[in-house]
XYZ file of C-alpha atoms in Angstrom:
635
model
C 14.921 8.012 -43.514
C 13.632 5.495 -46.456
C 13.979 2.243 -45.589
C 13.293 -0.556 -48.524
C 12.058 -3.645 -46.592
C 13.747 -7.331 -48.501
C 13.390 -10.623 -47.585
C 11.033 -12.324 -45.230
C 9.241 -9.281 -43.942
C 5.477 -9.905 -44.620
C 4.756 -11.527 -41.545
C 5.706 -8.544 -39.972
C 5.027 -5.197 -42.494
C 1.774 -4.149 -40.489
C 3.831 -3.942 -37.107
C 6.681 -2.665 -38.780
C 4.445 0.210 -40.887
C 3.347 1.008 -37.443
C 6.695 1.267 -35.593
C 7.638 3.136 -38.855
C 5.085 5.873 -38.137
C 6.581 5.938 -34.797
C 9.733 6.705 -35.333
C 9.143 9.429 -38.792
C 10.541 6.605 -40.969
C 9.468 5.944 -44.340
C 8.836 2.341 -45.881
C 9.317 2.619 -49.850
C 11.034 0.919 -52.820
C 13.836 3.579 -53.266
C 15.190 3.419 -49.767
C 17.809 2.027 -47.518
C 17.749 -1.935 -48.250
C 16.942 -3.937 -45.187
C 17.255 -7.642 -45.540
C 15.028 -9.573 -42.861
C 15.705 -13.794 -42.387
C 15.465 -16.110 -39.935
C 18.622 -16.937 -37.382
C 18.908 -20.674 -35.974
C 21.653 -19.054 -34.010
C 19.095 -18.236 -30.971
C 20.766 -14.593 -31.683
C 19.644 -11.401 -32.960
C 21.914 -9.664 -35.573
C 21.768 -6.218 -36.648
C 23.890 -4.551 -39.507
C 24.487 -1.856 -42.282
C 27.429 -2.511 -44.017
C 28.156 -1.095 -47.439
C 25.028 0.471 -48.076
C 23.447 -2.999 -46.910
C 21.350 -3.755 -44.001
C 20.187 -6.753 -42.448
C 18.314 -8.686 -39.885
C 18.659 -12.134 -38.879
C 16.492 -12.891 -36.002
C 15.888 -15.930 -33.822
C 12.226 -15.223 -32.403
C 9.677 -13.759 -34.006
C 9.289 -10.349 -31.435
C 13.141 -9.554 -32.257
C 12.249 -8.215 -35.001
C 11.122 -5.274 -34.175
C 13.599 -4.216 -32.165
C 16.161 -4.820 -34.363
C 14.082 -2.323 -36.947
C 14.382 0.203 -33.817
C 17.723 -0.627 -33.617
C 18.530 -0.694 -37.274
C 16.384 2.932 -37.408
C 18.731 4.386 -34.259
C 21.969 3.310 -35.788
C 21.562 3.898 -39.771
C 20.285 7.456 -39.786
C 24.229 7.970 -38.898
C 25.590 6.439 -41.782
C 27.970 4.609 -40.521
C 28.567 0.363 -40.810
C 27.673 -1.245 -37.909
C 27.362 -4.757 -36.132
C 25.359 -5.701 -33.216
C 24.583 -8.861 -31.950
C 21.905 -9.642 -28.993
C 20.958 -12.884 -27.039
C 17.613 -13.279 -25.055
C 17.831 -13.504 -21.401
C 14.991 -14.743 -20.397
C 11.766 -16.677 -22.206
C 9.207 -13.815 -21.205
C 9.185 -10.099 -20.088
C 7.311 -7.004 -19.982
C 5.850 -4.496 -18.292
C 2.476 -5.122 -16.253
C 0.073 -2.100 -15.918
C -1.276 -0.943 -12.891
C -5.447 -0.443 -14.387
C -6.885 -1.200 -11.156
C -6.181 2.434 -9.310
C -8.636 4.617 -10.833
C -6.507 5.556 -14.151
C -7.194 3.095 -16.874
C -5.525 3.568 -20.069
C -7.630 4.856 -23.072
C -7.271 2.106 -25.967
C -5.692 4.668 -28.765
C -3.176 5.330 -25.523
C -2.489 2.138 -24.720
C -1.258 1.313 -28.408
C 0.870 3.772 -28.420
C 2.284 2.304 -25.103
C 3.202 -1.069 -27.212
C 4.599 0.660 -30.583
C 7.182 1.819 -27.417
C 7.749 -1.238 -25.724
C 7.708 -3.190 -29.116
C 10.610 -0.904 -30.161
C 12.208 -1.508 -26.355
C 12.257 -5.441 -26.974
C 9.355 -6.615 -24.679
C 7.625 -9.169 -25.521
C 4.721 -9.219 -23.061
C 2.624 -7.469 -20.995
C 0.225 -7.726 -18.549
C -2.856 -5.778 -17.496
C -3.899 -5.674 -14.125
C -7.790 -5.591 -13.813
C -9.147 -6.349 -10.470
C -12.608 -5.558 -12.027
C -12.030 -3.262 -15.079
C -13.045 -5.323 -17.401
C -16.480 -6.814 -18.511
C -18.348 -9.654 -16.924
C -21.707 -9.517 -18.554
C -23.328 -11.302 -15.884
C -22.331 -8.797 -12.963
C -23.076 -5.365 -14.005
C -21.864 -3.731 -10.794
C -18.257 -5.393 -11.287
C -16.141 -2.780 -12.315
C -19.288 -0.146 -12.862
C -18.449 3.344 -13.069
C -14.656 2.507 -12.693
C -13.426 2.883 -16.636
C -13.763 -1.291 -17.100
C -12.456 -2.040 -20.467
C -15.311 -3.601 -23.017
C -14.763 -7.017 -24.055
C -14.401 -5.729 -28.053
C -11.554 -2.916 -26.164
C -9.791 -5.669 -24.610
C -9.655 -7.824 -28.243
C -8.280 -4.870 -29.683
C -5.457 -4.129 -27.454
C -4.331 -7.983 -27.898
C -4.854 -8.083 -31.754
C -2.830 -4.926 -31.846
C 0.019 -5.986 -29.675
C 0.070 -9.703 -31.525
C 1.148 -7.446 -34.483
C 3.741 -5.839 -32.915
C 5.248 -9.212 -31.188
C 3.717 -8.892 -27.827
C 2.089 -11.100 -25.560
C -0.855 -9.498 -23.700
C -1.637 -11.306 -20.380
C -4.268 -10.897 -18.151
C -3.784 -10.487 -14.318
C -6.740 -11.021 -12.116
C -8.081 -11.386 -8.684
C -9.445 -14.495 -7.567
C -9.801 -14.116 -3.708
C -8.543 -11.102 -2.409
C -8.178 -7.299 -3.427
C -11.878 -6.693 -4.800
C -13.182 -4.446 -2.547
C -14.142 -2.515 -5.648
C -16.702 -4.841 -6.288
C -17.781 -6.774 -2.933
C -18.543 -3.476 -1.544
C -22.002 -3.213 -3.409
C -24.611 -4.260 -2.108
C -25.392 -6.813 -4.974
C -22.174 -8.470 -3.877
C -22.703 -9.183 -0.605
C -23.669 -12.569 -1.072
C -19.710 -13.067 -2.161
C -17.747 -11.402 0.560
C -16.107 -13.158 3.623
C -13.964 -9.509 4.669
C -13.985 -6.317 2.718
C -11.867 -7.202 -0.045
C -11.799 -11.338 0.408
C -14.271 -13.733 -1.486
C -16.218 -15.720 0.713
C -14.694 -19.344 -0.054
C -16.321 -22.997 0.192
C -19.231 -21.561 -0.974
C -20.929 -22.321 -4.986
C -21.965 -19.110 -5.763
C -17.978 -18.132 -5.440
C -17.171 -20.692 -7.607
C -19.917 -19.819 -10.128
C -18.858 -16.215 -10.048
C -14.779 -17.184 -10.434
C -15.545 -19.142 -13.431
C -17.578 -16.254 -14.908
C -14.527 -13.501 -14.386
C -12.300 -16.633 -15.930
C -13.815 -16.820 -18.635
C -14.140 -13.151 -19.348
C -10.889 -11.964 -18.254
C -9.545 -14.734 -20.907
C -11.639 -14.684 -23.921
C -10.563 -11.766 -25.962
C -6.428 -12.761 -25.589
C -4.690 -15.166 -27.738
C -2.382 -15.948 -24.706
C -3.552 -18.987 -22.615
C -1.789 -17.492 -19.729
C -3.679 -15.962 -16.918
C -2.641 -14.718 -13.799
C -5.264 -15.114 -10.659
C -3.162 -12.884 -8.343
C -4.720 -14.189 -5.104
C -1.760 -12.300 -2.704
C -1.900 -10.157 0.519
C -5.271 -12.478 1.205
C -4.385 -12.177 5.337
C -8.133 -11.660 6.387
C -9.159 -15.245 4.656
C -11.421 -16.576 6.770
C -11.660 -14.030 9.445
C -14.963 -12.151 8.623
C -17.976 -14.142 7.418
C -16.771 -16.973 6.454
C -15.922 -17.375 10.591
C -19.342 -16.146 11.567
C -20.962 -19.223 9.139
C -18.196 -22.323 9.193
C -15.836 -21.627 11.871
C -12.140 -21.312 12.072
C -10.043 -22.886 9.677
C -6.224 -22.748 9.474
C -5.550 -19.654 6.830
C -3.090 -21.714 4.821
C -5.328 -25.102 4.260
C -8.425 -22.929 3.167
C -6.170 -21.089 0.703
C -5.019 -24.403 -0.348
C -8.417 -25.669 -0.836
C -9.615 -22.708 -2.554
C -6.560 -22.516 -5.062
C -7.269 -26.072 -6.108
C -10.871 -25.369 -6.829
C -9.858 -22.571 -9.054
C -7.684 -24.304 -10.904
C -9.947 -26.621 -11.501
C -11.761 -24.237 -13.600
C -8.380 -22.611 -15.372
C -7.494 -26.653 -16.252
C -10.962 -26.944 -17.919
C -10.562 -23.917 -19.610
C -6.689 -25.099 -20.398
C -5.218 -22.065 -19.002
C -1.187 -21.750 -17.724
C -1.737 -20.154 -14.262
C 0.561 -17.923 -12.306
C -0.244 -16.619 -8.855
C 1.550 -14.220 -6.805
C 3.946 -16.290 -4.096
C 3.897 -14.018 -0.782
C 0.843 -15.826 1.224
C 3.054 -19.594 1.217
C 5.757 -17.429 2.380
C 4.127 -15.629 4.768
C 2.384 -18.911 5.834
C 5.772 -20.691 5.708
C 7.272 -17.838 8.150
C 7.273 -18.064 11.880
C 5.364 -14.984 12.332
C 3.107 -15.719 9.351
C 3.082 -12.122 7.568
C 6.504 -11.551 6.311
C 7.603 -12.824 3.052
C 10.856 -11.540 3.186
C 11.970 -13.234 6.598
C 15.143 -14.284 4.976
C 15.174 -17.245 8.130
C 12.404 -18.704 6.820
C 12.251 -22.604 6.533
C 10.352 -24.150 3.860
C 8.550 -27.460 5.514
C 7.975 -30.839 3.519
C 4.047 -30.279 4.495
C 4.485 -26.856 2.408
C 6.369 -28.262 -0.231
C 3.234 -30.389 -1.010
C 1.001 -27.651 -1.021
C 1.728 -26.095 -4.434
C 0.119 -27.534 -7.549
C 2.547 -28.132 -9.946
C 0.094 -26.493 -12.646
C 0.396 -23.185 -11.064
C 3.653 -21.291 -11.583
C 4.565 -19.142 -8.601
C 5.683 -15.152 -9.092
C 7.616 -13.765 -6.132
C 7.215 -9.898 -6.292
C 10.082 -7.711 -4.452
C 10.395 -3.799 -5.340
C 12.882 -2.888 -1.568
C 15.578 -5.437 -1.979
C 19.148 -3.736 -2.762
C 21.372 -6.246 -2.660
C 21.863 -9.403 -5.232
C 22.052 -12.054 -2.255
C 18.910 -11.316 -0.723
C 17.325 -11.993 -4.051
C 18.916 -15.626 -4.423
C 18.231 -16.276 -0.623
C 14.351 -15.618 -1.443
C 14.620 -17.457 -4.872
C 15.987 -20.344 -3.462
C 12.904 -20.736 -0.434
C 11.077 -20.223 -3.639
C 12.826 -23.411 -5.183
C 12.077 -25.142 -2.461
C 8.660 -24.811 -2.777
C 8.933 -27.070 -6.290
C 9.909 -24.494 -8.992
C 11.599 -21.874 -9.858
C 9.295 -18.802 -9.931
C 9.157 -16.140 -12.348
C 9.945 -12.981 -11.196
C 8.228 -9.185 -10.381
C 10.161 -6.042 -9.813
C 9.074 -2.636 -9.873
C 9.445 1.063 -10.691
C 8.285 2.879 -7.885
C 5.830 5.561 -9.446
C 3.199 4.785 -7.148
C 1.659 6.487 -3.998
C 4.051 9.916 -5.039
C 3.635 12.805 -7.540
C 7.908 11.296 -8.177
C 9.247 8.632 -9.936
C 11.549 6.995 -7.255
C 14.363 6.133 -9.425
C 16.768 6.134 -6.473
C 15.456 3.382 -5.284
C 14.082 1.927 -8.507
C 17.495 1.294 -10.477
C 18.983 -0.106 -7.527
C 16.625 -2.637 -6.904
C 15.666 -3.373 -10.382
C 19.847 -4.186 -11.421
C 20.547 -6.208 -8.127
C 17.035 -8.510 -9.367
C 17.831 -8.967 -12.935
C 21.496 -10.177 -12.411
C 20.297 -12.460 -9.753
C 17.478 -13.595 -11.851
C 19.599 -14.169 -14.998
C 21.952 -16.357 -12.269
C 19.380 -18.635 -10.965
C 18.078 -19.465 -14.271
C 14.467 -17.690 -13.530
C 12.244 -17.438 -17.343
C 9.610 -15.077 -16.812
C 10.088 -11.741 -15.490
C 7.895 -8.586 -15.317
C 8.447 -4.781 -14.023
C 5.155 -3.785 -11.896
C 3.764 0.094 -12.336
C 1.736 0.256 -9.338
C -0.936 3.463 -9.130
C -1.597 2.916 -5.275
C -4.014 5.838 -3.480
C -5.034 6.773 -6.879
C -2.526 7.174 -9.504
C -1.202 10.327 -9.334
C 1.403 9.800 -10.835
C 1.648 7.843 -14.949
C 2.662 5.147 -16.890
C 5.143 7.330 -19.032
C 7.266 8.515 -16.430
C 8.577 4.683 -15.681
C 10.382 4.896 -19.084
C 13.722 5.098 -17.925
C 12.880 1.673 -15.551
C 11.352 0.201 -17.955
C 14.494 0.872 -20.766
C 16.939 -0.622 -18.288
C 14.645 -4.104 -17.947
C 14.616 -4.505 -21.864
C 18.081 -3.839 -21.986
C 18.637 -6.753 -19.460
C 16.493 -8.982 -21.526
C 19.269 -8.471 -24.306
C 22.888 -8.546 -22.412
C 24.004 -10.037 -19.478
C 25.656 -6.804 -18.394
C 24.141 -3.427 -19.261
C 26.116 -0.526 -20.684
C 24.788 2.880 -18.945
C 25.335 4.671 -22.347
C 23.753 2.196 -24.770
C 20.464 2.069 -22.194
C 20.897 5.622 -22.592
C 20.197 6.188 -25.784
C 17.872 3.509 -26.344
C 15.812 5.234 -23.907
C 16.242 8.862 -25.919
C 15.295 6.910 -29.357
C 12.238 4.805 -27.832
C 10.925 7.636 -26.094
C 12.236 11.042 -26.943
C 13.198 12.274 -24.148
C 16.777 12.606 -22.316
C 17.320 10.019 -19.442
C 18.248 12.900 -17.670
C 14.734 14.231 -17.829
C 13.179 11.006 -16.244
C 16.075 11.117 -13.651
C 14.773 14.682 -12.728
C 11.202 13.157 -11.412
C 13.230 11.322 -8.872
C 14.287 15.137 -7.581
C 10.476 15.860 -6.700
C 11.186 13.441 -3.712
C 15.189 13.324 -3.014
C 14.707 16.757 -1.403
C 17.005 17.840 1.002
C 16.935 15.744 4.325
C 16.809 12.664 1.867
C 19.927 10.833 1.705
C 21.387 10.239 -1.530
C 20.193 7.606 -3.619
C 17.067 8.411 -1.967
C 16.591 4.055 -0.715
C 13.611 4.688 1.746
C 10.291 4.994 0.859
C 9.940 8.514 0.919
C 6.803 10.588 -0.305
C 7.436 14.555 0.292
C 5.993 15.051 -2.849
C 2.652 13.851 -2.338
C 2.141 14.534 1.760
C 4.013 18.166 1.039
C 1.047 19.229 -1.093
C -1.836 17.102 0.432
C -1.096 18.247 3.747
C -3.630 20.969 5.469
C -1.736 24.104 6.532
C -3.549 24.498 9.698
C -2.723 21.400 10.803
C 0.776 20.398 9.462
C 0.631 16.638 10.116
C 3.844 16.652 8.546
C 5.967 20.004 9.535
C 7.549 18.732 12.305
C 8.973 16.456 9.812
C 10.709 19.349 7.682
C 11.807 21.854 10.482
C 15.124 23.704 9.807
C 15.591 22.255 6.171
C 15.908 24.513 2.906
C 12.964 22.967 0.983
C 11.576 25.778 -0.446
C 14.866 26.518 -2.395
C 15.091 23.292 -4.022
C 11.567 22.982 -5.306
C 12.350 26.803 -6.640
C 15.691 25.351 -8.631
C 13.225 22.258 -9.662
C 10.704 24.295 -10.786
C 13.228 25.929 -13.597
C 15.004 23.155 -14.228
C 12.094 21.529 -15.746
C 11.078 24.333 -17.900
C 14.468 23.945 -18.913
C 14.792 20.644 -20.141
C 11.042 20.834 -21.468
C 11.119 19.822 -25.379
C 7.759 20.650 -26.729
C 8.675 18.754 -29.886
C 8.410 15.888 -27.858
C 5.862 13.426 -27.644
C 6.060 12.844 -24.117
C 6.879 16.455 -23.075
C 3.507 16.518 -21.998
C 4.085 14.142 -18.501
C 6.614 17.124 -17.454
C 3.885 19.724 -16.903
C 2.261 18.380 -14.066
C 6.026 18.062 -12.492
C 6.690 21.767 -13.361
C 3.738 23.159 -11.869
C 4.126 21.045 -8.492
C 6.898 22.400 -7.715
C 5.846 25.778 -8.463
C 3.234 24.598 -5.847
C 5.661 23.443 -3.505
C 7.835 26.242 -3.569
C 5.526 28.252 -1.623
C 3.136 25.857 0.133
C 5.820 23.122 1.450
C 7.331 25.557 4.460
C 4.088 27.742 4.249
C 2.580 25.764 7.329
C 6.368 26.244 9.770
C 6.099 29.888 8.889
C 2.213 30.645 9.726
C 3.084 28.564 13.142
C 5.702 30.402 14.140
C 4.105 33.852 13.228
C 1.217 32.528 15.248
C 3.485 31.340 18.549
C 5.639 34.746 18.215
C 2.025 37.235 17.893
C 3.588 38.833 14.779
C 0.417 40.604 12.688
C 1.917 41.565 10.288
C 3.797 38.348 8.775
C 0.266 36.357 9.616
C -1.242 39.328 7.628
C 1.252 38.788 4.677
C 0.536 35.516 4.630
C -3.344 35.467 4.471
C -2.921 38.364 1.572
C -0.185 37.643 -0.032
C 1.023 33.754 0.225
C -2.124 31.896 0.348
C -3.630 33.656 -2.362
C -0.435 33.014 -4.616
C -0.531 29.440 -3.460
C -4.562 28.670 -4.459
C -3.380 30.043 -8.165
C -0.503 28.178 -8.314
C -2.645 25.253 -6.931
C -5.436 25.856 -9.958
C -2.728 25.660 -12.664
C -1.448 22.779 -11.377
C -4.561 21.185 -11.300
C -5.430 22.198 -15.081
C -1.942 20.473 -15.580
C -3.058 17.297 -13.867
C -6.207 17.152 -15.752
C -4.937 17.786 -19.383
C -2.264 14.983 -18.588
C -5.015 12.483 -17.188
C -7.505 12.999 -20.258
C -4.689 12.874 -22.530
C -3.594 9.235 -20.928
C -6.753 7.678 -19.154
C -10.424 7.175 -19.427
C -12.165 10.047 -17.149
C -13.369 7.765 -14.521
C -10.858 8.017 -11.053
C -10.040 11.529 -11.896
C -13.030 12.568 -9.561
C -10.915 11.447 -7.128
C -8.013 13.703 -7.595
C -10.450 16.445 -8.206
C -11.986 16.530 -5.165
C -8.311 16.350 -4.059
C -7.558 19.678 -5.236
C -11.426 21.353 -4.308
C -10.312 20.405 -0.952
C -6.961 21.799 -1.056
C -8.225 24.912 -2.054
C -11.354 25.191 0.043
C -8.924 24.741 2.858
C -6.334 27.241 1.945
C -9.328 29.220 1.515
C -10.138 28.900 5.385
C -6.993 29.128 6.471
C -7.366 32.827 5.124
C -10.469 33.135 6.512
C -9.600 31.846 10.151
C -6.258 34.239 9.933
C -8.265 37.437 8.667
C -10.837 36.576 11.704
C -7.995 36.320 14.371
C -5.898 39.621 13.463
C -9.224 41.237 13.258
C -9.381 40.491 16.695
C -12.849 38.551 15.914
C -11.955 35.420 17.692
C -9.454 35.614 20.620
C -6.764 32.198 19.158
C -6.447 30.195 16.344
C -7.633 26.168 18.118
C -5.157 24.244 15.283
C -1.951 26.371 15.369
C -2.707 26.368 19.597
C -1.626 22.404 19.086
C 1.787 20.992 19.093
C 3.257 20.076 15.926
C 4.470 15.708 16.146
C 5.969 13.695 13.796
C 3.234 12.103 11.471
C 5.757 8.608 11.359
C 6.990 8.172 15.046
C 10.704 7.111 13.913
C 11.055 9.293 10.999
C 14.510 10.440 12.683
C 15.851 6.794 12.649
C 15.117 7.131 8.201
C 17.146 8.680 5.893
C 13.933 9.549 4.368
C 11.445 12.259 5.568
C 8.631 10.191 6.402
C 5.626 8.083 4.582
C 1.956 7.916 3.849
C 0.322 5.764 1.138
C -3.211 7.356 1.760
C -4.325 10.743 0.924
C -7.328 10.887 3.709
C -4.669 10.301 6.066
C -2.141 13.351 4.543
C -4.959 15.609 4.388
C -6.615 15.358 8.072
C -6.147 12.865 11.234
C -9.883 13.027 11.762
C -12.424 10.563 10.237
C -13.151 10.688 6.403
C -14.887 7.668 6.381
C -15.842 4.739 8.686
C -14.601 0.922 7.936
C -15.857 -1.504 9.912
C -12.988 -4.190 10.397
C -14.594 -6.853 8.916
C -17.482 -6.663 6.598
């Protein structure tokens, strides 16, 4: 389609050529005439009617959307008339580039031209140390950090297509990517936890400040600081002595923003550690009991704007019961949700869509301004940013209408992206397997601990007994070839889905059936299996892995996919010595196998009282109970 741009459109012709390009469209002089003017109606309106079309916006970022829009509903032919209101001030996506995958820049632009055309208008990039600070070389070295010149590029590029880029930082706890060199040391109190009251933190803070700030336009910054529960536990105890967790918090929040008010920065930090601190146990953030004192009332500057993150909630009333404790704290907070593609191969849209709608409705009720949809890469990242695109459809839609209509999100999703929603729902089918209840609400990883899992040792086969798994990942497996598109764009991130499940088809019962050939003496299936099944599964396991690779060079900068490589030369070298230590007992070279000798238990003691099958958020654990590496408590 042509499209003839009128009006007051040069502000935003270079974002608009882009999204353009996106989308196959054509800006000329001899096409479709689209009007663009500014609304004082705080509305967006969208038309084509008698060969005309036209959009008034009210903020600047609308604009773009309403070209998607106008694109989507033209190319029919037919007049139409739509009409949008903002939601909320702020909200976007933030990125997960923290856990090993980190975005390559040409990537990462094509990520905006799709949320531009979604109706974000922010983002933010989480970078516990993957970006540049000059002055520490080992902070973020060897990990994929993003340049300072990268970082000005991303923000220049989404400024142009009517995004905010924000930067989300650590300022106390979770940098145990850094702190564990040796030329760190000098900062660490525990592991992952500055060492506060001390200059040479200070010094430091300032100098990740400044650099995680300088190449944005936005003056907003967050300095994370959450989950910080072993403050003042390590060294910090050895040199001053114990201080109460929540006053040296305190104390070290105010010195930091001391710095970001120099520097005239708006700060927002994560919320949990005052509500853990507030609680009666002192770790739980969602005790909905919870009584917020007049001492901890006091407590919170009023320059720093609390976020209160929740990705488990279901229900719409346990959101305003933890927004109001967070009103009672001063403010009200802006808001964090999440679409669960972390620590699983699966997107857990189950639990994803339900959580997500019962958060936005309350946060549209209590009034909340800033909200943001979290794409975790826990353990690793195994998973990608693409396949949140469904979650991340249904949050822009929510940013536009009070109530969202399942078939307009829909098809916004199958124009911004090019795929089907019924494609992304699919990913969600890697985990529901069966002995998942429906709707799949518990954190649930079969995926992931199914194909990490050592089949000598079958931490998790007790967990799978008696149920038809290797069935459903068999259906799965063609049922994504099926719905592949290779015209799409995106096709790509359903490869990797494909071939796990080919993987799991075989390998996910593989470890019940070599135990109970073992227990019952019968040669010949252990003999089938060594020749026949475990060879199948190492292939399957090697295309799967050139799947994986393709899609992480295609998507990230190389560094962190060591990690999963060594992932899958373990997989294989022990599926190769499973073979071996089969072939050795039938030949009657050793007398019994020592791991298929031991009882099979339940990797999660209560996985009976779930409706899940069981959880692990760490591959070392999946793959063997015994000791990959030794962590001293403290330091």
């Amino acid at each position: 389609m042509d499209i003839t741009l009128k009006g007051d459109y040069q502000p935003f012709l270079y974002g608009l050529q882009e999204l353009a390009i996106e989308k196959g469209t054509t800006l000329s002089q001899s096409g479709k005439s689209l009007m663009i003017e500014k609304n004082d109606e705080k509305e967006t309106v969208v038309s084509y009617q008698n060969g005309q079309g036209k959009i008034c916006y009210y903020h600047d970022y609308h604009v773009y959307r309403a070209f998607g829009l106008f694109v989507q509903h033209a190319a029919h032919g037919k007049d139409f008339l739509l009409k949008e209101h903002s939601q909320f001030k702020t909200i976007g996506p933030m990125f997960d580039l923290s856990r090993n995958a980190v975005m390559k820049v040409c990537q990462f632009k094509s990520m905006l031209r799709k949320l531009s055309l979604m109706g974000f208008n922010a983002a933010m990039l989480y970078m516990e140390d993957t970006y540049e600070v000059k002055e520490f070389p080992y902070f973020g070295y060897m990990r994929g950090r993003y340049s300072q010149e990268e970082l000005k590029q991303l923000d220049d590029y989404a400024f142009r297509l009517g995004i905010e880029l924000i930067p989300c930082i650590q300022t106390l706890a979770h940098l145990e990517e850094f702190l564990k060199w040796d030329a760190s040391a000098h900062l660490k109190d525990t592991r992952g936890v500055l060492l506060a009251e001390q200059e040479a933190t200070y010094q430091f803070v300032e100098k990740m400040i400044i650099a995680a700030t300088t190449p944005f336009r936005s003056k907003r910054l967050h300095i994370g600081m959450d989950e910080a529960e072993e403050l003042g536990r390590g060294i910090y105890l050895n040199k001053y002595g114990y201080k109460d967790r929540l006053k040296l918090m305190t104390e070290h929040l105010y010195r930091v923003t001391e710095i970001t008010d120099d520097l005239q920065l708006e700060v927002m930090m994560w919320s949990d550690m005052f509500i853990k601190l507030a609680s009666d146990s002192g770790d739980d953030q969602y005790d909905m009991s919870t009584e917020i004192s007049e001492e901890m009332q006091q407590l919170v500057p009023s320059n720093v704007t609390l976020m209160y993150w929740d990705y488990f909630h279901t229900k719409k009333k346990e959101y305003h019961t933890l927004i109001d404790k967070h009103k009672q704290l001063g403010q009200t907070p802006a808001f964090a949700g999440g679409i669960w593609v972390w620590n699983t191969f699966a997107t857990n849209y189950g639990l994803s869509l339900k959580t997500s709608e019962a958060a936005l409705q309350a946060s549209k009720e209590a009034k909340i301004q800033d909200v943001f949809v979290t794409l975790w890469g826990d353990d690793g990242y195994e998973n990608n940013y693409y396949a949140a695109m469904l979650g991340l459809q249904l949050y822009a839609e929510h940013q536009y209408y009070q109530t969202v209509d399942q078939a307009d999100w829909y098809s916004r999703t199958t124009f911004c992206t090019g795929l089907d929603p019924q494609a992304y729902l699919q990913l969600n089918e890697l985990d529901a397997i069966p002995g998942v209840a429906e709707g799949n609400t518990d954190q649930t990883n079969p995926s992931k601990f199914l194909l990490w899992q050592d089949v000598l040792l079958g931490l998790f086969d007790k967990h799978i007994e008696g149920l038809a798994i290797a069935g459903h990942y068999q259906q799965l497996e063609q049922t994504f070839k099926q719905l592949r598109n290779p015209q799409a764009e995106l096709d790509f991130i359903f490869d990797v889905p494909e071939k796990l499940s080919a993987v799991l088809a075989r390998k996910s019962t593989i470890g019940l059936q070599l135990k109970a050939a073992y227990d019952a003496k019968d040669t010949a299936e252990l003999k089938a299996i060594a020749d026949v099944e475990l060879p199948e599964i190492i292939e399957r396991v090697k295309r799967l892995r050139a799947a994986h690779k393709k899609q992480w060079f295609q998507i990230n900068k190389p560094f962190g996919w060591e990690v999963i490589d060594i992932r899958y030369g373990g997989l294989i070298a022990r599926l190769e010595t499973a073979i071996e230590r089969i072939s050795q007992y039938i030949n009657e070279e050793v007398d019994f196998i020592d791991e298929l000798e031991q009882e099979r238990l339940p990797f999660n003691a209560n996985v009976d009282q779930s409706t899940g099958l069981g959880w692990s958020s760490y591959y070392y654990r999946i793959a063997s109970p015994n000791v990959f590496f030794h962590v001293l408590p403290i330091y």
